[in-house]
Coordinates of C-alpha atoms in Angstrom, one line a residue:
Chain A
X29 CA 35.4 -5.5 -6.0
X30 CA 33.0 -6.7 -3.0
X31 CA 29.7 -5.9 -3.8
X32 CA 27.3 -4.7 -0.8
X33 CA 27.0 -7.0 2.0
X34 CA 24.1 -7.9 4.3
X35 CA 23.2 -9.8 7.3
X36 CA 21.2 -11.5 8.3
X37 CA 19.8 -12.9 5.2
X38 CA 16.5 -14.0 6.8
X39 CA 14.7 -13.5 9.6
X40 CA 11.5 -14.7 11.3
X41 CA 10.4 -12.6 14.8
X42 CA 7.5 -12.6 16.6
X43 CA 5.0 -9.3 16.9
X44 CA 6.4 -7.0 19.3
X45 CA 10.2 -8.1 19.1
X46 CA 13.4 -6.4 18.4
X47 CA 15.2 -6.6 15.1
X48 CA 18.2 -5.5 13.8
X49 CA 20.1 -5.5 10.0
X50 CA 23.6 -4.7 9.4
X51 CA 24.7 -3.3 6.1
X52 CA 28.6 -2.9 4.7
X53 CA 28.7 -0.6 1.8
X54 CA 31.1 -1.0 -1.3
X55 CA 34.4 0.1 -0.4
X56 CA 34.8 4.2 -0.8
X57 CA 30.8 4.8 -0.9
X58 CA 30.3 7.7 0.9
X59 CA 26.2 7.2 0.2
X60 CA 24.3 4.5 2.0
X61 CA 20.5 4.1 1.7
X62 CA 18.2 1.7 3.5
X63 CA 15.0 0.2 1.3
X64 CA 12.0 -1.2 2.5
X65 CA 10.4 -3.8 -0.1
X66 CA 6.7 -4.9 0.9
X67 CA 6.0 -8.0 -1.3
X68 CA 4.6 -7.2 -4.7
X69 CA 6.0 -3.6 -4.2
X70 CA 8.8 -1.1 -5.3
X71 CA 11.6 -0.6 -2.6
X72 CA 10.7 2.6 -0.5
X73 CA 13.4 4.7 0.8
X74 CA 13.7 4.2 4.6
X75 CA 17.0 6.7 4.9
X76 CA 19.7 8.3 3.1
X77 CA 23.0 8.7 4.9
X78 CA 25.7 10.6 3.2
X79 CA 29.3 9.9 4.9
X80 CA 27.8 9.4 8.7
X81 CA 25.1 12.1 8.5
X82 CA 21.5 11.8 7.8
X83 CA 20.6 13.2 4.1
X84 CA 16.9 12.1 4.6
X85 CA 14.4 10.2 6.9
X86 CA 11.1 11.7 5.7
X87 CA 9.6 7.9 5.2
X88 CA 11.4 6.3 8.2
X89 CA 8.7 5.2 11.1
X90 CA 10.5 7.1 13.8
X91 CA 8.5 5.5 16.9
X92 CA 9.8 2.0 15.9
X93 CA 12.2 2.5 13.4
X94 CA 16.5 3.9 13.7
X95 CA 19.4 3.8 11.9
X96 CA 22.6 4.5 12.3
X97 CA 26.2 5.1 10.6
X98 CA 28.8 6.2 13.1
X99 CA 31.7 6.3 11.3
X100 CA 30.3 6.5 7.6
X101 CA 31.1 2.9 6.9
X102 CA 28.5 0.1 7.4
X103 CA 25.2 0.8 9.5
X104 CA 22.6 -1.0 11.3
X105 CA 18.9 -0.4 11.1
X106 CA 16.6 -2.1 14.1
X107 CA 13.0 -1.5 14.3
X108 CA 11.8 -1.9 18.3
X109 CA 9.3 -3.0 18.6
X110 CA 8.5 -4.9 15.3
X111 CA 4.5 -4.6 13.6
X112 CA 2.6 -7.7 11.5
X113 CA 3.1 -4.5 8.3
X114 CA 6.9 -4.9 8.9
X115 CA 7.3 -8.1 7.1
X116 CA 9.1 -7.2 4.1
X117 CA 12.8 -7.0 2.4
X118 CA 15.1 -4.7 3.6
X119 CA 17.5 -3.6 0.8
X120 CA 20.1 -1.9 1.7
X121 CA 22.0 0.4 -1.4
X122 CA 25.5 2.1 -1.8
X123 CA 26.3 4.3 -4.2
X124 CA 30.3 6.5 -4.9
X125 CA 29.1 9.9 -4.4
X126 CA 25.8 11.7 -3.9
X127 CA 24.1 10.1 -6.5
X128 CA 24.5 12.4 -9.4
X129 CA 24.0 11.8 -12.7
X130 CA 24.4 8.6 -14.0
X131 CA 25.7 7.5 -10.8
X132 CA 23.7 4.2 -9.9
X133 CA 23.1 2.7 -6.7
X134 CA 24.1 -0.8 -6.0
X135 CA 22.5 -3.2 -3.9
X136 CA 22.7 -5.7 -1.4
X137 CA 21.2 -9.0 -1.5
X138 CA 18.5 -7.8 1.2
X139 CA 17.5 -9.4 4.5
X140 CA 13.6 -10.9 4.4
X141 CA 11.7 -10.3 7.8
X142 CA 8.7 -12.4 8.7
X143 CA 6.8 -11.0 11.7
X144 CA 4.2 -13.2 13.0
Chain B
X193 CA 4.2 15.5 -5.4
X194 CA 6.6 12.8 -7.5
X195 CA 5.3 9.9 -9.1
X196 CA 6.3 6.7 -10.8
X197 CA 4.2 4.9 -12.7
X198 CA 4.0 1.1 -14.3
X199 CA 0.9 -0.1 -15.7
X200 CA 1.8 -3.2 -16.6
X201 CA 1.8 -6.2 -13.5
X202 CA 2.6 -8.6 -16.3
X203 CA 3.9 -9.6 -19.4
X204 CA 5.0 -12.3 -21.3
X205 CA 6.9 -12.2 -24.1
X206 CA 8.2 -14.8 -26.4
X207 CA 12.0 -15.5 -26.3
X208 CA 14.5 -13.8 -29.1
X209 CA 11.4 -10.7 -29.5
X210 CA 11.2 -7.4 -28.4
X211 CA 9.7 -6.7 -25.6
X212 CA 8.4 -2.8 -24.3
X213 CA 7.7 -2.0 -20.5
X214 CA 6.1 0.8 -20.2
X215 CA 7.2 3.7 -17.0
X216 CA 5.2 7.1 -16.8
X217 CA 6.8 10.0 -14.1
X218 CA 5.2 13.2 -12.9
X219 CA 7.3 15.5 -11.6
X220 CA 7.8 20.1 -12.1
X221 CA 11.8 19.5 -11.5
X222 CA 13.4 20.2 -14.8
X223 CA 16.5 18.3 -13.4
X224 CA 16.0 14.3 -12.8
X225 CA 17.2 11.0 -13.8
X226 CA 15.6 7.9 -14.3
X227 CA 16.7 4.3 -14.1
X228 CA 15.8 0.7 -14.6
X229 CA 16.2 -2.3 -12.7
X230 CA 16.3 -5.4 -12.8
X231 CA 15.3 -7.7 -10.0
X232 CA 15.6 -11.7 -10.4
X233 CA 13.9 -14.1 -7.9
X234 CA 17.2 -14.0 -5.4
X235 CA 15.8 -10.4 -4.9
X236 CA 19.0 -8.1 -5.8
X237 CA 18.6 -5.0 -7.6
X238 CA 20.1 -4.8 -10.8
X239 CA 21.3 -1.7 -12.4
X240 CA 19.9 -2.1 -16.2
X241 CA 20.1 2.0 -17.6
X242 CA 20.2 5.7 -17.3
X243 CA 18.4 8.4 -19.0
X244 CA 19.3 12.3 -17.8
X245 CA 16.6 14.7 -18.0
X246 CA 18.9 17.1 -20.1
X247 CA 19.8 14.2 -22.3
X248 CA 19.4 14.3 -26.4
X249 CA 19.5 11.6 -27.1
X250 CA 17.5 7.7 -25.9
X251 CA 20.2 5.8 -23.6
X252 CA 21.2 2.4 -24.8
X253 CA 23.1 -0.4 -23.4
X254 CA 23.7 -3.8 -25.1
X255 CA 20.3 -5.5 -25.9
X256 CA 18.4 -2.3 -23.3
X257 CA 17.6 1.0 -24.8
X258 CA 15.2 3.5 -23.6
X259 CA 12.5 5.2 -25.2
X260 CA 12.2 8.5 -23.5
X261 CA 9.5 11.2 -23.9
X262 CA 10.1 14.0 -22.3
X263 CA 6.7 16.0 -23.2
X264 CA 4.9 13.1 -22.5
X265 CA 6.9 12.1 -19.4
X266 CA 7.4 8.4 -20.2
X267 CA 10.3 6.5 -20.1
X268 CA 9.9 2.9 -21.6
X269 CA 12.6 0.6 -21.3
X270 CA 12.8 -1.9 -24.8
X271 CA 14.4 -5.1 -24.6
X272 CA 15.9 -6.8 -27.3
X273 CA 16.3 -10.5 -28.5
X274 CA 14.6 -11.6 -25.0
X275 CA 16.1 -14.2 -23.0
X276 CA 15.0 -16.8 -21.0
X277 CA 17.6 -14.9 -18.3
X278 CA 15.3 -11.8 -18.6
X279 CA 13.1 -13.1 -16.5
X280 CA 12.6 -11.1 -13.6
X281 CA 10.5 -8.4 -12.0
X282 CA 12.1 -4.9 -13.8
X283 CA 11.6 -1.5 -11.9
X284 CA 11.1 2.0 -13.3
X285 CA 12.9 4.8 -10.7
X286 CA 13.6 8.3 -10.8
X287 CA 16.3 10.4 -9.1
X288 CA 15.3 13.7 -8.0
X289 CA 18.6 15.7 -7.9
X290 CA 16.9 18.9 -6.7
X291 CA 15.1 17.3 -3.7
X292 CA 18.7 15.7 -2.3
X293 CA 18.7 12.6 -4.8
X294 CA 15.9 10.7 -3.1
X295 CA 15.0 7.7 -5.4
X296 CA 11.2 6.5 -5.8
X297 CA 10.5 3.7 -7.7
X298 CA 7.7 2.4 -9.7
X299 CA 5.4 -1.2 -8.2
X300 CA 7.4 -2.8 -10.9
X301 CA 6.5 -5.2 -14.0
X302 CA 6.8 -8.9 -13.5
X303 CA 8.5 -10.3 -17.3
X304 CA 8.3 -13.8 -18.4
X305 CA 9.9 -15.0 -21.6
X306 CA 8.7 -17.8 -22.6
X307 CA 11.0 -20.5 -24.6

């Protein structure tokens, strides 16, 4: 089974810049959850889809920050226009169902962004 | 509001012992789960173990068991026979299933076995 895929792996922007991430989920995971990982931090929850609608966005910097999952597959997160602060890993997670119980998430091997 | 906890940046432990990383959680929900993870230096996440809130008994897989305390709201995860492999950075979560199954994790614990 394909684990979660992500792309780019790295990338290095300057201040002000556009940037976007792509994420495929594991086949059949209706749940799809976007990380940021500042270095020397826990990943923080960006947004939660489940299927192709939004389950939360509480922690996602609206004014810079989107993400989307039109047809509850694989989704793209950009942040326009990119901050020195956004230099971090992006983790994007899948997991089968809502995430209940045991349930884990898996995750993708992440995309490091430098923003000079 | 819902908190995880790990106190320890660092630790070292000699390889084939026992090592203990401590995780601490506040939270009122009486319904939650809580996880470790493992993250190597390539920087994916790596699903260790589960512990239920409703669970009886500690959860164990392979050479990872979990010393949880509900009262006291801890949730240690114990590794056995340590490995030069085990080196990583290991994070504490927890799964809120009344507040839509956000996860927050922990700052994490850097481990280091040492041969």
């Amino acid at each position: 089974e394909a684990g979660v895929a992500q792309s780019p792996r790295y990338k290095i922007i300057e201040k002000r810049q556009s940037v976007a991430f792509w994420c495929n989920p594991i086949s059949g995971h209706a749940t799809l959850y976007w990380y940021q990982q500042i270095l020397g931090q826990g990943p923080k929850l960006l947004i939660q889809f489940q299927n192709n609608g939004v389950v939360d966005d509480s922690q996602l910097p609206k004014d810079r920050f989107s993400a989307e999952r039109l047809k509850g597959v694989d989704s793209t997160l950009k942040i326009q226009p990119a901050k020195l602060e956004d230099s971090a890993v992006y983790l994007c997670a899948s997991s089968y169902h809502r995430g209940m119980g045991p349930e884990t998430q898996y995750f993708g091997p992440g995309t490091r962004l430098l923003v000079l | 509001a819902q908190k995880i906890t790990q106190t320890q940046p660092g630790m070292f432990v000699q390889e084939k012992e026992a090592v203990t990383l401590d995780c601490t959680y506040d939270t009122s929900d009486p319904s939650y789960g809580l996880f470790w993870y493992k993250q190597p230096s390539s920087g994916e996440m790596i699903f260790l173990i589960y512990q239920g809130s409703y669970d009886q008994q500690n959860a164990t897989e392979g050479r990872y068991s979990l010393n949880f305390q509900k009262a006291r709201k801890s949730a240690n995860l114990v590794i056995s026979a340590s490995q030069l492999g085990d080196s990583a950075m290991y994070f504490c979560a927890m799964r809120y299933t009344n507040t839509g199954n956000q996860f927050y994790f922990g700052t994490g614990t850097s481990l280091t076995v040492i041969p």
